[in-house]
């Protein structure tokens, strides 16, 4: 990787294995990628980790953030009250231009909340959205919005389509990714008036719109970017997670009741671990906050030092790819099309 | 079972194993329960089955319904066009009082559509809803509405709560079942304005309302009756189904790639079959159409003759329990409470 002299802020307090795994990942990332790592967290803990791992902190910037937002805290309350937490401090550093990107494996809701409150939207973007990368039978699909905006306007959803498409093209490297509108049936006549209005906007746009997609397509990989309001997206995501956990638990219960199944399980432990991991949706590849003017990466809550290093790598790539510049350009281009403007003003 | 002299209409053309398994189930039900079974289907096919199984049709009423609605057909179109299909004919017979209940293992959407179009709502009920019995880690939970009413008014959802509670109490035999409102968070302040208004109605009612429940509670069994609009309910249901199928398929793929896992699978085939069955949500215990003035039972699409006989038994029980009378009484009682009327008119 070439050296870009980026400043990457890393939340040392966030994640199940914080601070040690995060610290280790950040240190290794600096060694490997030669960018400037800014360690944000409880100063004493950072110094202790450095001592323990025999790391010289001279090569790092350390920013003290004495408060911690726990994984289980209510995001909005935590962000409002804990102004000295690593998540709030990191978002502020990003806003002030003191770091170029912020990487955290902490409380997803708090990261989204702090970033949304602190950072401005990208010029032209009406509302930021939370994108989730869903594993499917083929490739990854992006689900947007997964809960940032529960009572959106049609324009918001339309812009989510543009942003998801930009992300897919730029970061996942696919030309002309498909965009679909999550709905209870494929026919154009299905769904609420709201969904029908969004359908009209997409149909008139230059996006590769494939029409309504049913919830089952969240798992098929037939649609690259699946767009919906934050309420539906959140329910879809949470049901997937709940269903995955329920299946895994039910399976274990059945196995425990059956002698032969127990023997069988000994043989298939590895395969089973893999499927369990696939179903950790909200954590798969992390959540993305699309539409804010700044690079914010949410790593897996259970990130090891290797995962932390990879999340930092993604941040560097997003900066190199200039995703937000691409989003700004595309929002401007697609929304200012005369047909779209006509529909929006009618 | 005591004899009630009920007339139970059975759709001989509906279901994956129609007509033979359905016919056999209907014949056995007549033998066992001593009620009058009305066979609704293609007359020639019914006569052929009777010949093949050496059954004397003299003890049955046969109603010719020469058309068939396939499982894959679009419900609304099929019901409108195929006026001589068993599903449309059966609903009409029920409306005309020529049968007391209608049992079908055919196309769920078509059954709901035909019944809604043909039968009146129960007195006091604003809109019928589709209820699904969801298997959970504890008991069964009722999800209502699963797709009948995608842009409901607050009163509709409130009435769904009353109807689901009546069903749970009467048919599943539990006093004071809990009622929850599906939402993206438990706090009263969460969700859309619409949901907040419904929350207010439930809070003021005499129902055992436990507040907002998150999507994961669809699998926990912590809430007996889970109420939501038809859009959210349909997405939740379809995501559950899609997720279940995806997990099962991914699991098989992983097993196929792994020699040891293949051996293991031989030992656990039985346990695995069970879990696969649990996740056939829309089919589990069938769907219920609550709020229409008539007993309509939707059996499992893959019903064997035993399952058909059981579905007929449920119909008989619903008639004995007088579920619809109970719904009418409770709707009247709960909705006419002065506090509720005040909220509705404010």
XYZ file of C-alpha atoms in Angstrom:
692
model
C 0.000 0.000 0.000
C 1.382 3.439 -0.856
C 1.681 5.960 1.915
C -0.954 8.662 1.843
C -0.234 10.378 5.123
C -3.834 9.835 6.238
C -4.710 10.257 9.895
C -6.913 7.351 10.998
C -8.630 7.645 14.365
C -9.167 4.321 16.136
C -11.557 3.878 19.076
C -9.498 1.860 21.554
C -12.389 1.554 24.050
C -14.981 0.055 21.657
C -15.541 -3.656 21.115
C -15.820 -6.843 23.107
C -12.043 -7.323 23.214
C -11.161 -3.691 23.909
C -8.717 -2.310 24.729
C -6.019 -4.955 24.084
C -7.127 -6.420 20.712
C -7.994 -2.981 19.353
C -4.678 -1.566 20.487
C -2.772 -4.452 18.925
C -4.701 -4.111 15.649
C -4.032 -0.367 15.513
C -0.313 -0.825 16.174
C -0.019 -3.516 13.505
C -1.934 -1.352 11.017
C 0.536 1.466 11.495
C 3.437 -0.953 10.901
C 1.826 -2.384 7.786
C 0.117 0.588 6.111
C 2.435 3.403 7.243
C -0.450 5.809 7.868
C -0.762 7.910 11.031
C -2.834 6.161 13.671
C -4.589 8.296 16.286
C -5.395 6.241 19.395
C -8.623 7.464 21.014
C -9.503 6.029 24.401
C -8.752 6.040 28.124
C -5.170 7.343 28.199
C -4.138 5.208 31.183
C -5.409 2.060 29.504
C -3.581 2.898 26.280
C -0.343 3.490 28.166
C -0.782 0.255 30.057
C -1.348 -1.706 26.854
C 1.733 -0.075 25.328
C 3.807 -1.097 28.346
C 2.453 -4.603 28.286
C 3.084 -5.056 24.564
C 6.365 -3.117 24.675
C 5.177 -0.572 22.121
C 6.736 2.891 21.991
C 3.869 5.397 21.909
C 6.086 8.116 20.395
C 5.027 7.100 16.915
C 1.310 7.571 17.723
C -0.991 10.412 18.609
C -2.937 9.574 21.766
C -6.210 11.389 22.478
C -7.632 10.896 25.963
C -11.322 9.991 26.037
C -11.946 9.013 29.663
C -15.615 7.939 29.239
C -16.815 4.685 27.720
C -20.085 3.868 25.957
C -20.952 0.240 26.673
C -22.321 -2.108 23.990
C -25.662 -2.365 25.796
C -26.290 1.364 26.372
C -29.110 3.268 24.696
C -27.291 5.066 21.855
C -29.001 8.458 21.942
C -28.795 8.859 25.714
C -25.192 7.654 25.835
C -24.046 10.011 23.080
C -25.790 12.986 24.710
C -24.440 12.312 28.192
C -20.956 10.958 27.545
C -19.330 13.844 25.708
C -15.878 12.530 26.680
C -16.410 9.033 25.330
C -14.165 7.714 22.565
C -17.113 7.607 20.132
C -18.142 11.232 20.658
C -14.533 12.453 20.781
C -13.663 10.533 17.592
C -16.638 11.967 15.698
C -15.657 15.467 16.794
C -12.033 14.979 15.697
C -13.335 13.850 12.303
C -15.553 16.905 12.045
C -12.682 19.210 12.994
C -10.488 17.653 10.320
C -8.007 16.381 12.898
C -8.471 12.855 11.603
C -9.443 11.705 8.078
C -11.430 8.644 9.118
C -12.811 7.124 12.309
C -12.806 3.389 12.999
C -14.736 1.912 15.926
C -15.877 -1.552 16.940
C -18.160 -0.145 19.635
C -21.914 0.317 20.019
C -23.297 0.600 16.443
C -26.200 2.845 17.376
C -23.960 5.220 19.292
C -21.475 5.465 16.412
C -24.250 6.255 13.945
C -25.877 8.687 16.350
C -22.650 10.544 17.198
C -21.594 10.757 13.552
C -25.010 11.962 12.416
C -25.187 14.602 15.127
C -21.608 15.779 14.631
C -20.897 15.525 10.912
C -22.793 17.347 8.200
C -24.499 15.409 5.437
C -22.628 15.296 2.123
C -23.683 18.276 -0.017
C -26.972 17.405 -1.727
C -27.783 14.493 0.588
C -31.026 14.968 2.514
C -30.632 12.284 5.172
C -27.841 9.839 5.995
C -28.763 6.158 6.176
C -27.387 3.010 7.782
C -26.291 0.390 5.294
C -25.775 -3.245 6.188
C -23.811 -5.671 4.042
C -25.861 -8.865 3.951
C -24.267 -12.175 3.024
C -26.333 -13.958 0.367
C -26.203 -17.125 -1.699
C -24.244 -15.210 -4.367
C -22.561 -11.936 -3.509
C -23.081 -9.436 -0.771
C -26.224 -7.291 -0.925
C -26.453 -3.835 0.620
C -29.560 -3.147 2.688
C -30.214 0.587 3.086
C -31.757 2.025 5.292
C -31.477 -0.289 8.284
C -32.887 2.099 10.838
C -31.559 5.663 10.618
C -34.698 7.155 9.091
C -37.992 5.553 10.054
C -40.381 8.061 8.469
C -38.560 9.041 5.276
C -39.786 11.051 2.313
C -39.686 9.471 -1.171
C -36.629 11.586 -2.045
C -34.717 10.105 0.899
C -35.237 6.568 -0.364
C -34.359 7.620 -3.869
C -31.091 9.073 -2.588
C -30.400 5.874 -0.638
C -30.561 4.068 -3.960
C -27.984 6.443 -5.435
C -25.692 6.135 -2.400
C -25.889 2.348 -2.206
C -25.218 2.109 -5.928
C -22.197 4.426 -5.570
C -20.841 2.327 -2.714
C -21.337 -0.910 -4.607
C -19.646 0.490 -7.703
C -16.751 2.202 -5.949
C -15.973 -0.032 -2.999
C -17.274 -3.411 -4.146
C -16.054 -2.702 -7.659
C -19.103 -3.608 -9.771
C -20.213 -1.514 -12.712
C -23.895 -0.603 -12.821
C -25.060 -2.523 -9.732
C -28.749 -3.408 -9.550
C -31.094 -1.453 -7.284
C -34.385 -2.863 -5.978
C -37.135 -1.531 -3.753
C -38.100 -3.796 -0.849
C -41.818 -4.499 -1.059
C -44.360 -7.197 -0.298
C -44.734 -8.160 -3.951
C -42.913 -7.676 -7.221
C -45.740 -6.059 -9.152
C -45.608 -2.298 -9.602
C -49.102 -2.005 -8.141
C -48.109 -3.586 -4.816
C -47.486 -1.793 -1.564
C -48.274 1.547 -0.008
C -48.651 4.875 -1.802
C -45.289 5.856 -0.398
C -43.538 2.891 -2.006
C -45.318 3.540 -5.307
C -43.999 7.105 -5.366
C -40.440 5.902 -4.738
C -40.912 3.304 -7.491
C -41.797 6.096 -9.911
C -38.621 8.025 -9.078
C -36.391 4.986 -9.523
C -38.109 4.016 -12.776
C -37.409 7.434 -14.243
C -33.770 7.475 -13.125
C -30.546 6.372 -14.774
C -29.935 3.819 -11.999
C -30.025 0.113 -12.858
C -33.442 -0.254 -11.181
C -34.911 -3.755 -11.291
C -38.234 -2.909 -9.616
C -39.755 -4.191 -6.409
C -37.988 -7.030 -4.650
C -39.600 -9.326 -2.096
C -38.074 -9.925 1.341
C -36.750 -13.338 0.299
C -34.355 -11.548 -2.089
C -32.431 -10.351 0.955
C -30.861 -13.805 0.894
C -30.749 -14.628 -2.822
C -28.129 -12.160 -4.016
C -30.339 -11.317 -7.008
C -30.268 -7.614 -6.157
C -27.110 -5.678 -5.236
C -28.724 -2.720 -3.473
C -31.979 -3.262 -1.567
C -33.648 -0.008 -0.584
C -36.357 0.510 2.047
C -37.442 2.813 4.852
C -35.629 2.492 8.156
C -38.550 0.833 9.904
C -38.894 -1.975 7.378
C -35.128 -2.318 7.080
C -34.682 -2.538 10.819
C -37.430 -5.126 11.164
C -35.960 -7.163 8.298
C -32.496 -7.043 9.858
C -33.654 -7.851 13.371
C -35.889 -10.681 12.188
C -32.967 -12.162 10.250
C -30.772 -12.024 13.325
C -33.493 -13.363 15.609
C -34.350 -16.129 13.188
C -30.705 -17.119 12.805
C -30.214 -17.298 16.553
C -33.473 -19.193 17.023
C -32.512 -21.772 14.403
C -29.070 -22.283 15.862
C -30.477 -22.699 19.383
C -33.296 -24.993 18.280
C -30.797 -27.074 16.398
C -28.599 -27.467 19.475
C -31.616 -28.436 21.531
C -32.625 -31.080 19.020
C -29.060 -32.356 18.840
C -28.918 -32.594 22.625
C -32.057 -34.705 22.701
C -30.765 -37.193 20.157
C -27.826 -39.535 20.780
C -26.991 -40.073 17.116
C -27.275 -36.386 16.350
C -24.763 -35.700 19.112
C -22.262 -38.019 17.468
C -23.007 -36.438 14.109
C -22.434 -33.002 15.538
C -18.892 -33.927 16.537
C -18.172 -34.471 12.863
C -19.735 -31.273 11.641
C -18.658 -28.743 14.250
C -16.553 -26.749 11.790
C -19.252 -26.430 9.142
C -21.674 -25.387 11.845
C -19.428 -22.647 13.172
C -19.248 -21.166 9.697
C -22.999 -20.923 9.286
C -23.363 -19.396 12.738
C -20.935 -16.689 11.741
C -22.742 -15.948 8.473
C -25.865 -15.133 10.457
C -24.328 -12.456 12.568
C -25.855 -9.944 10.182
C -25.439 -6.620 11.893
C -21.809 -7.469 12.384
C -21.015 -8.892 8.968
C -18.540 -6.474 7.417
C -19.854 -3.893 9.835
C -22.423 -1.223 9.292
C -21.821 1.742 7.043
C -23.088 5.207 7.628
C -23.718 6.546 4.140
C -24.338 10.188 3.401
C -22.307 11.895 6.132
C -19.348 14.042 5.202
C -16.627 11.857 6.702
C -15.404 8.266 6.612
C -16.825 6.274 9.526
C -16.195 2.523 9.706
C -18.000 0.327 12.190
C -16.047 -2.868 12.749
C -17.386 -6.126 14.153
C -18.132 -5.963 17.887
C -16.152 -9.137 18.406
C -13.209 -7.957 16.328
C -9.829 -9.553 16.920
C -6.678 -7.513 16.257
C -6.691 -8.844 12.692
C -10.260 -7.641 12.120
C -9.337 -4.240 13.562
C -6.430 -3.984 11.165
C -8.750 -4.883 8.277
C -11.303 -2.258 9.319
C -8.508 0.323 9.264
C -7.574 -0.909 5.786
C -11.180 -0.368 4.632
C -11.053 3.185 5.966
C -7.852 3.844 4.008
C -9.415 2.398 0.854
C -12.565 4.516 1.222
C -10.351 7.577 1.456
C -8.356 6.521 -1.607
C -11.490 5.723 -3.589
C -13.031 9.048 -2.583
C -16.421 7.439 -2.025
C -17.994 10.593 -0.639
C -16.881 12.630 -3.646
C -18.479 9.993 -5.873
C -21.703 10.102 -3.824
C -21.814 13.889 -4.094
C -21.259 13.763 -7.849
C -23.898 11.086 -8.418
C -26.514 12.668 -6.142
C -26.085 15.889 -8.055
C -26.202 14.175 -11.446
C -29.154 11.831 -10.798
C -31.332 14.190 -8.726
C -30.935 17.077 -11.138
C -32.206 15.087 -14.091
C -35.203 16.930 -15.544
C -37.563 13.905 -15.334
C -36.703 13.375 -11.672
C -37.203 17.049 -10.862
C -40.529 16.948 -12.608
C -41.720 13.998 -10.494
C -40.429 15.597 -7.307
C -42.231 18.881 -7.913
C -45.468 17.306 -9.190
C -66.087 -35.951 20.317
C -69.821 -35.336 20.694
C -71.854 -34.970 17.542
C -72.889 -31.398 16.729
C -74.370 -31.910 13.282
C -72.004 -29.319 11.828
C -71.525 -29.116 8.070
C -67.795 -28.823 7.306
C -66.820 -27.933 3.746
C -63.502 -29.405 2.643
C -61.609 -28.182 -0.420
C -60.613 -31.413 -2.176
C -58.622 -29.593 -4.898
C -56.312 -27.577 -2.624
C -52.898 -28.707 -1.398
C -49.803 -30.399 -2.725
C -51.259 -33.886 -2.252
C -54.737 -33.103 -3.545
C -57.044 -34.707 -4.309
C -56.196 -38.110 -2.806
C -54.764 -37.159 0.608
C -57.425 -34.508 1.145
C -60.187 -36.927 0.198
C -58.819 -39.588 2.516
C -58.521 -37.074 5.385
C -62.086 -35.865 4.853
C -63.471 -39.410 4.774
C -61.606 -40.363 7.939
C -62.783 -37.171 9.672
C -66.404 -38.076 8.957
C -65.829 -41.554 10.384
C -64.145 -40.223 13.495
C -66.023 -37.011 14.305
C -69.476 -37.901 12.949
C -70.041 -34.430 11.483
C -71.327 -33.833 7.956
C -68.500 -33.447 5.472
C -69.184 -31.497 2.274
C -66.664 -32.414 -0.427
C -65.934 -29.403 -2.659
C -63.876 -30.046 -5.783
C -63.838 -31.457 -9.290
C -66.731 -33.932 -9.178
C -65.087 -36.448 -11.509
C -61.938 -36.494 -9.401
C -63.919 -36.973 -6.202
C -65.841 -39.874 -7.751
C -62.611 -41.417 -8.995
C -61.012 -41.183 -5.548
C -64.130 -42.729 -4.010
C -63.962 -45.630 -6.452
C -60.234 -46.103 -5.883
C -60.611 -46.062 -2.093
C -63.892 -48.008 -2.158
C -65.768 -45.241 -0.352
C -69.523 -44.915 -0.705
C -70.284 -41.272 -1.505
C -73.884 -41.572 -0.291
C -72.856 -40.384 3.163
C -71.341 -37.187 1.777
C -72.539 -34.058 0.051
C -70.491 -33.448 -3.106
C -70.344 -29.937 -4.580
C -68.827 -29.667 -8.037
C -66.176 -26.944 -8.400
C -64.623 -27.626 -11.812
C -61.913 -24.934 -11.637
C -58.667 -25.083 -9.649
C -56.549 -22.311 -8.182
C -52.917 -23.412 -8.266
C -50.535 -22.763 -5.362
C -48.431 -20.408 -7.490
C -51.266 -18.266 -8.861
C -51.688 -14.599 -7.974
C -54.467 -14.702 -5.342
C -56.522 -11.655 -6.348
C -56.517 -12.449 -10.061
C -57.262 -16.125 -9.475
C -60.186 -15.417 -7.138
C -61.676 -12.871 -9.548
C -61.363 -15.084 -12.614
C -62.005 -18.574 -11.283
C -65.505 -18.231 -9.879
C -65.999 -22.000 -10.111
C -62.881 -22.891 -8.165
C -63.196 -24.858 -4.926
C -61.907 -21.888 -2.921
C -64.439 -19.413 -4.285
C -67.281 -21.953 -4.186
C -66.417 -22.936 -0.606
C -66.398 -19.317 0.582
C -69.750 -18.746 -1.072
C -71.262 -21.849 0.539
C -70.058 -20.545 3.896
C -71.582 -17.158 3.260
C -74.884 -18.734 2.231
C -74.934 -20.808 5.427
C -74.789 -24.056 3.485
C -71.683 -25.047 5.412
C -70.614 -24.006 8.933
C -66.864 -23.959 8.307
C -64.527 -24.153 5.336
C -61.237 -26.057 5.415
C -58.684 -25.713 2.626
C -55.012 -26.567 2.203
C -54.790 -24.524 -1.007
C -53.274 -21.161 -1.942
C -53.242 -19.088 1.299
C -53.606 -15.740 -0.419
C -56.549 -16.955 -2.487
C -58.326 -18.359 0.576
C -57.922 -15.089 2.455
C -58.914 -13.070 -0.568
C -62.015 -15.133 -1.356
C -63.142 -15.170 2.270
C -62.614 -11.438 2.695
C -64.481 -10.627 -0.490
C -67.320 -13.035 0.201
C -67.879 -12.993 3.950
C -68.846 -9.951 5.971
C -66.649 -8.822 8.844
C -67.878 -9.782 12.307
C -70.158 -7.051 13.660
C -67.972 -4.271 15.074
C -64.796 -5.421 13.306
C -63.393 -2.798 10.944
C -60.967 -4.948 8.945
C -60.154 -8.677 8.995
C -56.508 -9.642 9.434
C -54.315 -12.638 8.668
C -52.895 -14.288 11.754
C -49.913 -16.626 11.677
C -49.052 -19.009 14.484
C -45.309 -18.725 14.961
C -43.352 -21.475 16.718
C -41.097 -19.981 19.395
C -38.689 -21.179 22.042
C -41.595 -21.405 24.512
C -45.168 -21.472 23.244
C -46.747 -20.416 20.022
C -47.043 -16.676 19.354
C -49.722 -15.174 17.139
C -48.527 -12.612 14.597
C -51.358 -10.384 13.365
C -51.564 -8.842 10.751
C -49.372 -10.763 8.334
C -50.437 -8.964 5.195
C -54.190 -8.376 4.877
C -54.091 -4.653 5.671
C -50.958 -2.799 4.650
C -52.098 0.757 5.408
C -54.228 0.305 8.521
C -55.678 2.896 10.846
C -54.771 2.800 14.568
C -58.224 1.352 15.368
C -57.561 -1.601 13.036
C -54.397 -2.555 14.908
C -56.147 -2.090 18.215
C -58.870 -4.475 17.087
C -56.227 -6.964 15.915
C -54.989 -6.976 19.481
C -58.476 -7.779 20.760
C -59.015 -10.517 18.166
C -55.622 -12.170 18.708
C -56.182 -12.073 22.452
C -59.622 -13.666 22.023
C -58.168 -16.404 19.842
C -55.352 -17.104 22.275
C -57.748 -17.243 25.205
C -60.453 -19.294 23.520
C -58.590 -21.638 21.209
C -55.157 -21.873 22.844
C -56.775 -21.834 26.254
C -54.738 -19.224 28.117
C -56.333 -16.667 30.433
C -55.310 -13.060 29.886
C -52.742 -13.609 27.118
C -50.101 -10.895 26.665
C -50.377 -8.448 23.777
C -47.374 -6.560 22.368
C -46.891 -4.026 19.611
C -44.121 -4.875 17.127
C -41.703 -1.964 17.013
C -38.027 -1.211 16.504
C -37.450 -0.564 20.196
C -39.128 -1.238 23.502
C -39.340 2.348 24.715
C -42.694 4.073 24.420
C -41.044 6.926 22.500
C -39.790 4.639 19.715
C -41.266 4.261 16.279
C -43.552 6.184 13.995
C -46.427 8.463 15.023
C -48.791 5.743 13.873
C -47.307 3.187 16.241
C -47.352 5.691 19.105
C -51.079 6.235 18.593
C -51.749 2.505 18.659
C -49.605 2.243 21.791
C -51.834 4.841 23.476
C -54.972 2.832 22.677
C -53.519 -0.412 23.999
C -52.205 1.275 27.130
C -55.660 2.602 27.971
C -57.400 -0.735 27.328
C -58.238 -3.680 29.542
C -56.026 -5.977 27.436
C -52.889 -7.463 29.014
C -50.690 -5.060 27.048
C -46.947 -5.424 27.661
C -45.839 -2.519 25.440
C -43.613 -2.481 22.398
C -41.853 -5.701 21.483
C -38.786 -5.920 19.258
C -38.632 -8.218 16.213
C -36.476 -10.757 18.060
C -39.491 -11.478 20.317
C -41.120 -13.202 17.351
C -38.930 -16.153 18.302
C -38.688 -15.859 22.084
C -42.245 -16.707 23.081
C -42.217 -13.786 25.554
C -45.341 -12.288 23.997
C -48.481 -14.259 23.115
C -50.021 -11.855 20.601
C -47.714 -9.716 18.466
C -49.572 -6.949 16.651
C -48.363 -4.931 13.652
C -49.491 -3.480 10.330
C -49.736 -5.873 7.393
C -46.653 -4.496 5.673
C -44.372 -4.994 8.650
C -45.967 -8.345 9.463
C -45.572 -9.588 5.928
C -41.947 -8.500 5.774
C -41.263 -10.134 9.149
C -42.900 -13.369 8.019
C -41.215 -13.478 4.620
C -37.817 -12.623 6.066
C -38.220 -15.450 8.591
C -39.064 -17.872 5.828
C -36.298 -16.623 3.552
C -33.791 -16.700 6.357
C -34.785 -20.222 7.351
C -34.439 -21.474 3.792
C -31.143 -19.661 3.331
C -29.728 -21.190 6.495
C -30.831 -24.677 5.558
C -29.349 -24.358 2.068
C -26.102 -22.791 3.269
C -25.815 -25.572 5.790
C -26.212 -28.244 3.120
C -23.624 -26.526 0.951
C -21.143 -26.414 3.808
C -21.857 -30.051 4.630
C -21.265 -31.025 1.011
C -17.877 -29.345 0.974
C -16.689 -31.141 4.088
C -16.088 -34.873 4.275
C -16.464 -35.133 8.051
C -19.561 -32.984 8.035
C -21.095 -35.368 5.498
C -20.537 -38.290 7.845
C -21.911 -36.233 10.715
C -25.000 -35.402 8.729
C -25.839 -39.078 8.341
C -26.157 -39.243 12.114
C -28.267 -36.133 12.506
C -30.659 -36.377 9.590
C -33.713 -36.744 11.829
C -32.944 -33.738 14.036
C -32.314 -31.720 10.920
C -35.633 -32.618 9.346
C -37.411 -31.376 12.462
C -35.803 -27.955 12.387
C -36.508 -27.597 8.684
C -40.171 -28.197 9.408
C -40.283 -25.644 12.231
C -39.177 -22.959 9.804
C -41.993 -23.418 7.389
C -43.666 -20.474 9.075
C -46.540 -19.634 6.801
C -47.552 -23.256 6.940
C -47.075 -23.910 10.635
C -50.514 -24.598 11.990
C -51.838 -22.758 8.982
C -52.937 -19.186 8.655
C -56.059 -17.863 10.342
C -58.354 -15.284 8.936
C -59.587 -13.387 11.982
C -62.504 -10.985 11.892
C -64.635 -12.499 9.150
C -68.056 -13.833 9.975
C -67.346 -17.502 9.318
C -64.876 -20.198 10.293
C -62.122 -20.530 7.682
C -59.180 -22.853 8.332
C -56.113 -22.857 6.136
C -54.275 -26.149 6.484
C -50.656 -26.822 5.604
C -49.989 -26.906 1.851
C -48.192 -30.208 2.252
C -50.906 -31.737 4.412
C -51.136 -35.491 4.608
C -54.543 -37.101 5.227
C -53.800 -36.971 8.954
C -53.108 -33.228 8.816
C -56.330 -32.732 6.857
C -58.283 -34.607 9.502
C -56.664 -32.423 12.179
C -57.531 -29.223 10.320
C -61.157 -30.389 10.219
C -60.951 -31.042 13.960
C -59.740 -27.440 14.517
C -62.717 -26.182 12.508
C -65.084 -28.204 14.688
C -63.409 -26.867 17.827
C -63.640 -23.251 16.634
C -67.348 -23.787 16.086
C -67.798 -25.367 19.516
C -65.778 -22.624 21.207
C -67.774 -19.976 19.363
C -64.662 -17.935 18.709
C -66.440 -15.408 16.529
C -69.094 -14.768 19.176
C -66.301 -14.182 21.671
C -64.557 -11.778 19.259
C -67.793 -9.858 18.739
C -68.397 -9.614 22.486
C -64.842 -8.482 23.253
C -64.647 -5.961 20.397
C -67.847 -4.429 21.664
C -66.709 -4.425 25.273
C -63.145 -3.119 24.752
C -63.857 -0.586 21.999
C -66.810 0.943 23.806
C -64.821 1.707 26.924
C -65.074 5.453 27.588
C -61.290 6.024 27.688
C -60.826 4.273 24.356
C -63.641 6.251 22.756
C -62.096 9.430 24.057
C -58.715 8.616 22.470
C -60.369 7.589 19.196
C -62.334 10.808 18.906
C -59.517 13.110 20.051
